[in-house]
C-alpha positions as CSV (number, residue, x, y, z in Angstrom):
1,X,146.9,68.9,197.3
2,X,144.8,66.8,195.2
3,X,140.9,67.6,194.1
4,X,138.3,64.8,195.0
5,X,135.0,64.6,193.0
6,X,132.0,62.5,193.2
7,X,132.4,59.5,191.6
8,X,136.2,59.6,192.5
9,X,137.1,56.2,194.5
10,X,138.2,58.6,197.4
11,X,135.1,60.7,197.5
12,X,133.4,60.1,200.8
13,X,130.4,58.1,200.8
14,X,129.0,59.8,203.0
15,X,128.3,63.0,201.4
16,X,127.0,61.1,198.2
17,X,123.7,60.9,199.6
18,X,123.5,65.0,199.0
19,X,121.8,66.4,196.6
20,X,124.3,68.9,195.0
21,X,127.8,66.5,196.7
22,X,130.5,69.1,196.4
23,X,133.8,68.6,194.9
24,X,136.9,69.2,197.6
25,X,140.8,69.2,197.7
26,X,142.5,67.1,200.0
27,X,146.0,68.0,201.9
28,X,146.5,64.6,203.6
29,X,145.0,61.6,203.4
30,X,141.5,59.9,204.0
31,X,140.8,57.8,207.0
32,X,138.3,57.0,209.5
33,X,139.1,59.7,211.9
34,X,137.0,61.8,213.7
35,X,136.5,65.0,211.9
36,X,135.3,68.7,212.7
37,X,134.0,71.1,210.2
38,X,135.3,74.8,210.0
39,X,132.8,77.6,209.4
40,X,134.3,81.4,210.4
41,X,133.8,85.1,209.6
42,X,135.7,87.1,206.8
43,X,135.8,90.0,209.7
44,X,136.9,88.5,212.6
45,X,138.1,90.0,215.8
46,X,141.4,89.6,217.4
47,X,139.8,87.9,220.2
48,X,137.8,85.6,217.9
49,X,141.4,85.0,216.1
50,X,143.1,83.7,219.3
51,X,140.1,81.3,220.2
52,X,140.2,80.2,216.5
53,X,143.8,79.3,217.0
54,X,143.5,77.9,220.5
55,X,140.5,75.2,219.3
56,X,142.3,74.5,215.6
57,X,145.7,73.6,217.8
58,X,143.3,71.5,220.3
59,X,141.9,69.6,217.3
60,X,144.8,69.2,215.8
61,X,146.8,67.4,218.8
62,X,143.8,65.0,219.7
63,X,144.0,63.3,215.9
64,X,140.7,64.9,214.6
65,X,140.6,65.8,210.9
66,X,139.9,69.4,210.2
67,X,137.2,70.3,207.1
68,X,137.8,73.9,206.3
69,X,136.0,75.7,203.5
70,X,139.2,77.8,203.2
71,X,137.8,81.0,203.2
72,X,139.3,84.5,204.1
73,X,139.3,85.6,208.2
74,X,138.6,82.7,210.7
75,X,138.3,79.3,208.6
């Protein structure tokens, strides 16, 4: 895993244009794919658990890059 900064070659451009751009580590690589953001619950339900787990694999297989803030629970 490697940590990406702003002003890193690899940072994104896209989230220069923030006002605070935040710092990230990367398990993969960089690319152009489509990507989906990951935002969950510390307390989650078994229920909310499974339909986590069913929507991650369905991103996973179609290609799309996965952003996850990599917190405790559903994330």
């Amino acid at each position: 895993m490697n940590r990406i900064s702003p002003g890193d070659p690899l940072y994104p451009a896209g989230l220069t244009d923030l006002e605070d751009p935040p710092g990230f580590w990367l398990l993969g690589r960089l690319g152009s794919a489509p990507g989906v953001a990951v935002v969950g619950t510390r307390r989650c339900t078994r229920y909310g658990k499974g339909i986590a787990d069913a929507i991650g694999r369905a991103v996973a297989r179609s290609g799309w890059v996965t952003v996850s803030g990599l917190a405790r629970g559903i994330d």
